[in-house]
CSV table of C-alpha atoms and ligand atoms in Angstrom, one decimal:
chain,number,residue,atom,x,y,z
A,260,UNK,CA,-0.1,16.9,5.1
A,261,UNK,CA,0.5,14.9,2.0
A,262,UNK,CA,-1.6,12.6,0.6
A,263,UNK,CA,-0.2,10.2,-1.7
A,264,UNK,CA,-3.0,7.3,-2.5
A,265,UNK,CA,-0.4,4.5,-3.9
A,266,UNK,CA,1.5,4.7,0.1
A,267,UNK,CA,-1.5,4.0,1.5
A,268,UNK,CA,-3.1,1.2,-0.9
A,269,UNK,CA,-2.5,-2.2,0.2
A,270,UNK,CA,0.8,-4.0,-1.9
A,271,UNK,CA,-1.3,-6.8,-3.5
A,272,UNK,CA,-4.2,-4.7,-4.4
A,273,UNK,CA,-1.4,-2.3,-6.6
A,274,UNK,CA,0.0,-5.0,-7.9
A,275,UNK,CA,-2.7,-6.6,-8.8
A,276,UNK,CA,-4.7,-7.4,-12.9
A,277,UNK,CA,-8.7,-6.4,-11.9
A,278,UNK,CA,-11.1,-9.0,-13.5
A,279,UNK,CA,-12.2,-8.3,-17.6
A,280,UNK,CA,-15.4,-8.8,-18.1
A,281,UNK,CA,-16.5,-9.4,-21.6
A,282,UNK,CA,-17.9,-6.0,-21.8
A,283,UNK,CA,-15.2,-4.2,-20.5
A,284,UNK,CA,-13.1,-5.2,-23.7
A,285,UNK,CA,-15.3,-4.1,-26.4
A,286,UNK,CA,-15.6,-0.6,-26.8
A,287,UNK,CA,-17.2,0.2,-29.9
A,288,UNK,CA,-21.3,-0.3,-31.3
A,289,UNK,CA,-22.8,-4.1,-31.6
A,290,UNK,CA,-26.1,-4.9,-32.7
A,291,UNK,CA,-25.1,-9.0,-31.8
A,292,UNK,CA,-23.5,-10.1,-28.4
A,293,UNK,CA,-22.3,-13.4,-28.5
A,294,UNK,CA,-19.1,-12.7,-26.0
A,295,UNK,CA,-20.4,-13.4,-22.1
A,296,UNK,CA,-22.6,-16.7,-22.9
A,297,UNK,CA,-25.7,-15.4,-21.6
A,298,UNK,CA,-29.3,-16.7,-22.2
A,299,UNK,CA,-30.0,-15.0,-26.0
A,300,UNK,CA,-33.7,-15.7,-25.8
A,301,UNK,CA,-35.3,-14.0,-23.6
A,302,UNK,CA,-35.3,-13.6,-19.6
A,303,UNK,CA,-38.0,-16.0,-17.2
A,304,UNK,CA,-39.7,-12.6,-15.3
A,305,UNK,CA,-40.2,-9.2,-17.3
A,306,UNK,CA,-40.2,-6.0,-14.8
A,307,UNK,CA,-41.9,-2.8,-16.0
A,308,UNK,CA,-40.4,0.5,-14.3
A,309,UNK,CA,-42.6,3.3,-14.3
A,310,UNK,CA,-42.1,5.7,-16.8
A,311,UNK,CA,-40.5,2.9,-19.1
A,312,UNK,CA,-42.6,1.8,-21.8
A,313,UNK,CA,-40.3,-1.6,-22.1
A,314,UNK,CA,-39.8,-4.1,-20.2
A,315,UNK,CA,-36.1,-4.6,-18.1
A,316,UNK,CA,-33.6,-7.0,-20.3
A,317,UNK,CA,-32.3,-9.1,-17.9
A,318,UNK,CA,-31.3,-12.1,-19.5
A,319,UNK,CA,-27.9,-9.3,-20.5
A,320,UNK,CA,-25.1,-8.8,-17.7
A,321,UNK,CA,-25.3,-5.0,-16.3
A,322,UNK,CA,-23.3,-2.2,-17.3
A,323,UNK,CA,-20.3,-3.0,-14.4
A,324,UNK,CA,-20.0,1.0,-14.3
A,325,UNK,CA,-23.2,2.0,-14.4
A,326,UNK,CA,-22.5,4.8,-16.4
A,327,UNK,CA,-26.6,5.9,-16.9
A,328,UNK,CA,-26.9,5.8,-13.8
A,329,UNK,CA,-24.1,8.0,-12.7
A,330,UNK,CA,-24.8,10.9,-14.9
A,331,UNK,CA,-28.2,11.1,-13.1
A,332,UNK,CA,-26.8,10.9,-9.7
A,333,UNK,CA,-24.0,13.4,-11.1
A,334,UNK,CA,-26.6,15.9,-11.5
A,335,UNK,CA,-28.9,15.6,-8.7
A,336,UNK,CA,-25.8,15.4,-6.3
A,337,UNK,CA,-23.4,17.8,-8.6
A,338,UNK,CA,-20.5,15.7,-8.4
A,339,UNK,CA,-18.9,14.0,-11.7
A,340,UNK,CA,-19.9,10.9,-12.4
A,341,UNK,CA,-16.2,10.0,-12.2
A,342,UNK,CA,-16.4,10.5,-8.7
A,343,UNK,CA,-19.1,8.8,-7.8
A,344,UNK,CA,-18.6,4.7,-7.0
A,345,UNK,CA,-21.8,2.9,-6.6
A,346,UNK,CA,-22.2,-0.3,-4.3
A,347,UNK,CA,-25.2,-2.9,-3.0
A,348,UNK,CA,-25.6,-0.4,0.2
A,349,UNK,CA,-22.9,1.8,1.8
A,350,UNK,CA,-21.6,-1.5,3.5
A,351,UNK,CA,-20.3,-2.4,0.0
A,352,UNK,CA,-18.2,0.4,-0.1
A,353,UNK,CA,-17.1,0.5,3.9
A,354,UNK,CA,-15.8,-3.1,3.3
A,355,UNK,CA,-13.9,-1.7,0.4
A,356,UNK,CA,-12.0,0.2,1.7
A,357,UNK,CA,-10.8,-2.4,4.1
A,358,UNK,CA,-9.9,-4.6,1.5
A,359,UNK,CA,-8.3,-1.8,-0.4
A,360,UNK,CA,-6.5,0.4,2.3
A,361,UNK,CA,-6.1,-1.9,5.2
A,362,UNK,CA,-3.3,-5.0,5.7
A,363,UNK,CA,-4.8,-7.2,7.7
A,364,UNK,CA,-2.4,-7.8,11.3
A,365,UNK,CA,-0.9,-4.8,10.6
A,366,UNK,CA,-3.1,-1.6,9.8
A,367,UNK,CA,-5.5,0.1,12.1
A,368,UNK,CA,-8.6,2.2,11.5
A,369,UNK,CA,-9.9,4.5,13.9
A,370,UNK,CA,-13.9,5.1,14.8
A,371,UNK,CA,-15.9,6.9,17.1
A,372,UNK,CA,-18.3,5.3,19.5
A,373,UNK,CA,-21.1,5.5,20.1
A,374,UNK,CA,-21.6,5.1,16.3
A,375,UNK,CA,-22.5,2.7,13.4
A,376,UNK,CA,-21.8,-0.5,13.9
A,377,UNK,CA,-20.5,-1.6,10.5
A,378,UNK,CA,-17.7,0.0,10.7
A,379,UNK,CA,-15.7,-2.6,13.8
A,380,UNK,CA,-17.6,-5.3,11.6
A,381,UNK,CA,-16.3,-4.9,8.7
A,382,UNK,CA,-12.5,-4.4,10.6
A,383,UNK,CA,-13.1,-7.9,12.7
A,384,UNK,CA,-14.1,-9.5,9.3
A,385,UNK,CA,-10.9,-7.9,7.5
A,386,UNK,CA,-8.9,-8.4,10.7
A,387,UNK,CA,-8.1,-4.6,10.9
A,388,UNK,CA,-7.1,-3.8,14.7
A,389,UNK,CA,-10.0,-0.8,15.6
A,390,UNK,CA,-8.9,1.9,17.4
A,391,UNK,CA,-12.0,3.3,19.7
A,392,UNK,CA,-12.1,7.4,20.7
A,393,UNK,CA,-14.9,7.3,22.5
A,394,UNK,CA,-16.9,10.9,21.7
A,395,UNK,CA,-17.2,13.8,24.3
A,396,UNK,CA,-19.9,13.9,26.4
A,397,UNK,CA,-21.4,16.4,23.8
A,398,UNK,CA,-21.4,13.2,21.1
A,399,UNK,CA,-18.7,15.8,19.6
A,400,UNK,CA,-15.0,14.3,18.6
A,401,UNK,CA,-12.4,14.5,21.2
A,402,UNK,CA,-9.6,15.9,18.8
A,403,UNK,CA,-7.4,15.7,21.7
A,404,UNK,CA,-7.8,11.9,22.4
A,405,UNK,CA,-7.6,11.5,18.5
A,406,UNK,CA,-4.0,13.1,17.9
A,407,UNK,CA,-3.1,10.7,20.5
A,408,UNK,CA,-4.7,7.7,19.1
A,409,UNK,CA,-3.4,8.3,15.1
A,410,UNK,CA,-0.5,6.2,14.5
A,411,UNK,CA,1.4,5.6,11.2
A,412,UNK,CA,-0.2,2.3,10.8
A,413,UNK,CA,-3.5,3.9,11.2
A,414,UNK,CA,-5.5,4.1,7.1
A,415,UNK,CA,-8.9,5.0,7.6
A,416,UNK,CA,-10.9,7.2,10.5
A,417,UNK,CA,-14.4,7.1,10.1
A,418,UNK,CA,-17.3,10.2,11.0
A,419,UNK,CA,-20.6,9.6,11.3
A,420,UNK,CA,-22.1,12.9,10.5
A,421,UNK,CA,-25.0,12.9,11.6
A,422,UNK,CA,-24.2,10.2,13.6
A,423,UNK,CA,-26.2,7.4,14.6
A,424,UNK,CA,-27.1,6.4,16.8
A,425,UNK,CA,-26.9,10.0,18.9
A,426,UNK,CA,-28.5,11.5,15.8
A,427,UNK,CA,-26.2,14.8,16.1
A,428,UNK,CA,-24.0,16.3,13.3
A,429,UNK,CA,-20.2,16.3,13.9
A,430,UNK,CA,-19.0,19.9,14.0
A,431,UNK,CA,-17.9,21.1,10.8
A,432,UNK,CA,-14.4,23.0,12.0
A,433,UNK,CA,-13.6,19.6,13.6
A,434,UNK,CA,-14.1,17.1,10.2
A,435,UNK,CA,-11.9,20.0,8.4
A,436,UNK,CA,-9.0,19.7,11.5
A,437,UNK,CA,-9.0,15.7,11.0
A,438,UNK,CA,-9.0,16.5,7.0
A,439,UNK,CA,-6.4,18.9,6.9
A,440,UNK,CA,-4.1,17.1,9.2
A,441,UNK,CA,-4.6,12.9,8.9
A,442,UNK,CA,-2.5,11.7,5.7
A,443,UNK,CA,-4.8,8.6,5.9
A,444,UNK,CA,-9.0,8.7,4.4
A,445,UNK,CA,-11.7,10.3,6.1
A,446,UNK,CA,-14.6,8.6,5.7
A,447,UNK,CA,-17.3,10.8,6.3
A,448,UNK,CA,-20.8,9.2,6.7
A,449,UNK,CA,-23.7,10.9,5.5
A,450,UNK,CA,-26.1,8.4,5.5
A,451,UNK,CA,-29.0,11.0,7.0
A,452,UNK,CA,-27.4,14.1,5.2
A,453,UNK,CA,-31.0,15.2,4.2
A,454,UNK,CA,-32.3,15.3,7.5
A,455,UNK,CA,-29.5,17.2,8.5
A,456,UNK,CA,-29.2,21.4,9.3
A,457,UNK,CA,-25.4,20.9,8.1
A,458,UNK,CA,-24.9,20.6,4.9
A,459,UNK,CA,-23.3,17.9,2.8
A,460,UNK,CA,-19.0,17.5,2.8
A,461,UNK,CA,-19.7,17.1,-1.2
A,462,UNK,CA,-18.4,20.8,-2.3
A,463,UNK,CA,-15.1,19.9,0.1
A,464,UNK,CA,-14.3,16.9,-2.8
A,465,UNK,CA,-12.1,18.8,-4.7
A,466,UNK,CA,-10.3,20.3,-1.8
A,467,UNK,CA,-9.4,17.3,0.3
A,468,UNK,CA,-8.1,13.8,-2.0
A,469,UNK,CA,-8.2,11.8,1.7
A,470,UNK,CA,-12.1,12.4,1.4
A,471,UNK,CA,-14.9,10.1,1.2
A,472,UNK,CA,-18.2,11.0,1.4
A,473,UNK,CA,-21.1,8.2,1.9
A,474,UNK,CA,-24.4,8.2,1.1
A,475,UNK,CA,-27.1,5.8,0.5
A,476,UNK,CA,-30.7,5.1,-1.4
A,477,UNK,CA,-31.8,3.5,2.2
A,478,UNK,CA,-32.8,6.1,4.5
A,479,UNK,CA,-34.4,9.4,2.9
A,480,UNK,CA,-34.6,8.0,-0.5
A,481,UNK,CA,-36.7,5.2,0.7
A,482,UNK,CA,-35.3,2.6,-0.9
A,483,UNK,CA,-33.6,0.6,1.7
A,484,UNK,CA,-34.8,-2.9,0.2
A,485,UNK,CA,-33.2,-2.0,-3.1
A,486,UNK,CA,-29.9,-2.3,-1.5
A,487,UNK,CA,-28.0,1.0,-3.2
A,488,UNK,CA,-25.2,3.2,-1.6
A,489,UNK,CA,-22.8,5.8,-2.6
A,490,UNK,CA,-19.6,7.1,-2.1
A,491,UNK,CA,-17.9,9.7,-3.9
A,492,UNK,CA,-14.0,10.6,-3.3
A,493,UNK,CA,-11.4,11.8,-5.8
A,494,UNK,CA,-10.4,9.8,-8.8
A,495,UNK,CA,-7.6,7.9,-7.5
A,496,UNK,CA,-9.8,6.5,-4.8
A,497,UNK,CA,-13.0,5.8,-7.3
A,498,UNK,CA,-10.7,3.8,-9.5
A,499,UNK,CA,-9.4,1.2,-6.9
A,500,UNK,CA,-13.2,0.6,-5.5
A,501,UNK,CA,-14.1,-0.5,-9.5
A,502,UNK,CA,-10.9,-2.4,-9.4
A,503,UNK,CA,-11.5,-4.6,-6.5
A,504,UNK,CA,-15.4,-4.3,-6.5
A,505,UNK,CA,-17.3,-7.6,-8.0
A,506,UNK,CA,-17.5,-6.6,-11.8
A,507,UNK,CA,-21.2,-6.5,-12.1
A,508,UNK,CA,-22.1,-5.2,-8.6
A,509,UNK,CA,-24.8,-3.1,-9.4
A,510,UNK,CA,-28.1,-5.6,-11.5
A,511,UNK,CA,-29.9,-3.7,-14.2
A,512,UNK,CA,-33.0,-4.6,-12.1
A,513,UNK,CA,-31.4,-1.7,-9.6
A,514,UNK,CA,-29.8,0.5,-12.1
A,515,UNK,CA,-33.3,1.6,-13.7
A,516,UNK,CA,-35.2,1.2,-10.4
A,517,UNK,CA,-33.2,3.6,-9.1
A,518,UNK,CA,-32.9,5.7,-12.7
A,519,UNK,CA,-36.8,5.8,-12.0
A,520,UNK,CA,-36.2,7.0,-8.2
A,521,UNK,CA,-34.2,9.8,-9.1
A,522,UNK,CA,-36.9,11.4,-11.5
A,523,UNK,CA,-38.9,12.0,-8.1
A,524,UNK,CA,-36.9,14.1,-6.1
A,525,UNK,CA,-40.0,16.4,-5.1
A,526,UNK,CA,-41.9,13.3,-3.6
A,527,UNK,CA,-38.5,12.7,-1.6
A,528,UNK,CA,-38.4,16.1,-0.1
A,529,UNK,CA,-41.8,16.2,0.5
A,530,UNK,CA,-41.0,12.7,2.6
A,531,UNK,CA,-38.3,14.7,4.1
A,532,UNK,CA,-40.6,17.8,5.3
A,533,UNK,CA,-43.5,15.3,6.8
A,534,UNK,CA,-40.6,13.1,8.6
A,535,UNK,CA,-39.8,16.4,10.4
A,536,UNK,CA,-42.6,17.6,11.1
A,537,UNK,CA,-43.9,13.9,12.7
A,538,UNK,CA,-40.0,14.6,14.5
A,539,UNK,CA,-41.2,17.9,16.2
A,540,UNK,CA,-44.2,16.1,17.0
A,541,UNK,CA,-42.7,13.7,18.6
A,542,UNK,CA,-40.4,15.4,20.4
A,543,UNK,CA,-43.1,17.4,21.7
A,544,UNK,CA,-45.2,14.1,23.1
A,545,UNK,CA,-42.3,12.0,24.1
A,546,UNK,CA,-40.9,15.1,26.0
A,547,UNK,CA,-44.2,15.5,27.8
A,548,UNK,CA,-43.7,12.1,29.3
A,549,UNK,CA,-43.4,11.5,33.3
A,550,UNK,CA,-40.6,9.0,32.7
A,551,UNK,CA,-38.6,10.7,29.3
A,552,UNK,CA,-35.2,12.4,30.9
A,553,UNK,CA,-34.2,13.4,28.0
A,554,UNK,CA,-34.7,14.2,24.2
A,555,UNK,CA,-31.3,14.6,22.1
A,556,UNK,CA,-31.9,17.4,18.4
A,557,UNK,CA,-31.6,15.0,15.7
A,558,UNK,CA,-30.2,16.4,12.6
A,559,UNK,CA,-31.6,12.5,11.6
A,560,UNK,CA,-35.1,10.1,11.1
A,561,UNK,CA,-34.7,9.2,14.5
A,562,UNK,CA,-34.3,10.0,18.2
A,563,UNK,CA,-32.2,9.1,20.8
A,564,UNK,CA,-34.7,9.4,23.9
A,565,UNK,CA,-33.2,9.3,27.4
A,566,UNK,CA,-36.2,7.4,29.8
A,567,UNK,CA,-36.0,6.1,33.1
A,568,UNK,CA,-35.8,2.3,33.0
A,569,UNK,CA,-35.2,2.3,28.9
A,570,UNK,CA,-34.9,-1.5,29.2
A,571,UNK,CA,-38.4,-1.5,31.1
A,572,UNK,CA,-40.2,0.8,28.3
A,573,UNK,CA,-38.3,-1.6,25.4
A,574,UNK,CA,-40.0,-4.2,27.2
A,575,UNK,CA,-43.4,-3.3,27.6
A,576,UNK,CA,-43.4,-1.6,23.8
A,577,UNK,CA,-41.8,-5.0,22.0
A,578,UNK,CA,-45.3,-6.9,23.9
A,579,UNK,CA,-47.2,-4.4,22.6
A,580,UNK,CA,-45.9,-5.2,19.1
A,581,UNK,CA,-44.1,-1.8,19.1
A,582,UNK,CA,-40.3,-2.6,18.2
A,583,UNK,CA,-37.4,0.5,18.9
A,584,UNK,CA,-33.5,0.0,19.5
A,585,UNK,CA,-32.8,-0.4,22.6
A,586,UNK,CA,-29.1,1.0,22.9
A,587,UNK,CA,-29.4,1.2,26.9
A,588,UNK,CA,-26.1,-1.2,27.8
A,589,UNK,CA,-24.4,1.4,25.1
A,590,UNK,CA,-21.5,3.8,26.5
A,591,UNK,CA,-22.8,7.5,26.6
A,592,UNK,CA,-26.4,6.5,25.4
A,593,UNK,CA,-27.2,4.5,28.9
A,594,UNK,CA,-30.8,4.2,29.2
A,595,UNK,CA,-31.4,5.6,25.9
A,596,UNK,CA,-33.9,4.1,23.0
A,597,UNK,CA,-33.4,5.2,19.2
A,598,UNK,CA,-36.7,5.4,18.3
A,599,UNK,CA,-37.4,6.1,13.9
A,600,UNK,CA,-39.8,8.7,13.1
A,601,UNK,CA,-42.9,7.0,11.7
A,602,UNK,CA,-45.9,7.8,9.8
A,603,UNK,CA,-48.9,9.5,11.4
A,604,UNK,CA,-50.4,6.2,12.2
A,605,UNK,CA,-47.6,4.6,13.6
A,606,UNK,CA,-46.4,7.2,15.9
A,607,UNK,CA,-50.1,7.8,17.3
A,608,UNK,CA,-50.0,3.9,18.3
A,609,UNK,CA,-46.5,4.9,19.6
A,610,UNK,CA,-47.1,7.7,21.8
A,611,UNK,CA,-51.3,6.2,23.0
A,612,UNK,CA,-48.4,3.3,24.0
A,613,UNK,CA,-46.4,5.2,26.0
A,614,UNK,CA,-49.3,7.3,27.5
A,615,UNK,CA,-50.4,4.2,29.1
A,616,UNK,CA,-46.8,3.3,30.1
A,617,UNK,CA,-47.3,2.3,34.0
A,618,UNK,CA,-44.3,4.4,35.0
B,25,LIG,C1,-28.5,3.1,7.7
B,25,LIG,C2,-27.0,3.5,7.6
B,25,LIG,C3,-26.3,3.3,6.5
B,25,LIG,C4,-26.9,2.7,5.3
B,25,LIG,O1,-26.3,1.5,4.9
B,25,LIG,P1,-26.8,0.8,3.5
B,25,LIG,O2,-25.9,-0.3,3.4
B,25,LIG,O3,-26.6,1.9,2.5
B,25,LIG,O4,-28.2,0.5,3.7
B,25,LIG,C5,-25.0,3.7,6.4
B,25,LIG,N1,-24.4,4.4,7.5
B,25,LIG,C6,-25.1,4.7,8.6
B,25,LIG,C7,-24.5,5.4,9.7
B,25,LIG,C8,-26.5,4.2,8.7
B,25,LIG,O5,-27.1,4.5,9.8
């Protein structure tokens, strides 16, 4: 299968001149910026970042490339900084691609339901015609169905691995089937990678140019106010995102908050190892349950509970100020809740809840 990125980019978006910021155009050491007609005094609010001894400058635009910021990631994550596009959440870069790979009336993307949602939203909002195959009754992909389903209009299929909201990871033979043979991208979602047995697609980068890997600051990283996602794909891919992204996409406020997040990788996995163990737990208690019918593994922070009457139990937690996602008038996940793995506290007032559940 050949991949050749400028077949599959949209015409306007090759032809296009990308926006020049003022900072883009000056390359080399100045002690006096007087180009981009910012405030030179001083900024209204000062923030101090742990571990920084001076305050944030933000009365300055942001690097548009957050180059700093990239290294780090580069070397937590061991991919090149070149490969790595930053955006305000994952959603920044999903609706990239759209814009990028997609012709609106004309291209087609393909996705796998029950899954993220963002994905068809971001297609109505382009007007990208999406292309359901719904998943086995394993949550698996239906390769089959799929082959079917590709046509040569279709530019983008996207995996949720681990998927939400069934919380299982897609089997790895299948992602490398769908790689190996789809001329299109492969946008491979890993937004729960560190919860996850399987490990990441990253080391595939170099292997496959029609893959993107996502990841995000929102889930194990716990920073999902911050509003910081990832994607890392080949070169040709990275440089069209920081063509048609906004040029300063990325505020400095973020760029060291997260700078200081990534210093504190321990803390995270430790996060990681307490969010499982309150996961066993709670597989354990909610399994024990009169009512539960079933309890899918999650390779994720979450669990996708079968119960009798869902709805009824959605009910009677929300007025007990207890709020889960209620995905029971979903296909395949009928009668199911998604319920996140809490802290201690919160899941003890969870399961003394449900105890007292009048099933
Ligand atoms: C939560 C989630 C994201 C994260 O989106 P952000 O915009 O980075 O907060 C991405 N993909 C999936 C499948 C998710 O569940």
């Amino acid at each position: 299968m050949e991949f050749t990125i400028e077949k599959l980019v949209r015409e306007n978006i090759r032809r296009m001149t990308p926006y020049s910021s003022a900072r883009h155009e000056f390359a080399g050491e100045a002690a006096i910026f007087l180009d981009a007609n910012e405030n030179s005094i001083d900024s209204p609010v000062h923030l101090v970042v742990t571990g920084k001894d001076s305050s944030l400058q933000l009365n300055r635009y942001p690097d548009p490339l957050q180059h700093e910021l990239k290294e780090k990631i580069s070397r937590v994550k061991g991919v090149p900084a070149e490969n790595i596009f930053l955006g305000n959440g994952s959603d920044e870069a999903i609706d990239l691609l759209f814009r990028i790979f997609c012709t609106p009336g004309k291209d087609n993307v393909i996705i796998f339901p029950p899954t993220y949602g963002m994905y068809e939203v971001c297609a109505e909002i382009n007007d990208i015609e999406v292309k359901k195959v719904p998943l086995l009754s394993n949550f698996q992909i239906n390769l089959e169905a799929l082959e079917q389903t590709i046509d040569q209009n279709t530019r983008l299929i996207f995996i949720c691995s681990p998927n939400n909201p069934t919380g299982n990871s897609m089997n790895r033979e299948d992602v490398e089937t769908i790689l190996n043979n789809f001329d299109g991208l492969v946008i491979v979602d890993e937004a729960y990678i560190n919860y996850a047995r399987q490990r990441s697609f990253i080391p595939e980068l170099t292997e496959y140019p029609n893959l993107v890997i996502l990841q995000t600051f929102s889930k194990a990283w716990g920073l999902a106010g911050l509003r910081l996602g990832m994607a890392f794909a080949g070169l040709p891919v990275i440089e069209y995102m920081n063509k048609v992204k906004y040029p300063y996409n990325i505020s400095t406020a973020t760029q060291q908050l997260a700078l200081a997040a990534l210093e504190m990788v321990p803390t995270v996995n430790n996060w990681i190892q307490a969010t499982e163990e309150q996961k066993s737990r709670l597989q354990k208690e909610l399994g024990a349950l009169s009512f539960t019918q079933h309890i899918y593994p999650s390779d994720a922070n979450f669990l996708l509970v079968k119960m009798k009457e869902a709805k009824k139990v959605y009910d009677y937690l929300s007025q007990k100020g207890i709020v889960v996602r209620d995905r029971s008038r979903v296909k395949l996940c009928e009668d199911c809740l998604r319920i996140t793995i809490g802290t201690i506290e919160e899941n003890n007032q969870l399961t003394d809840a449900l105890k007292n559940y009048p099933a």
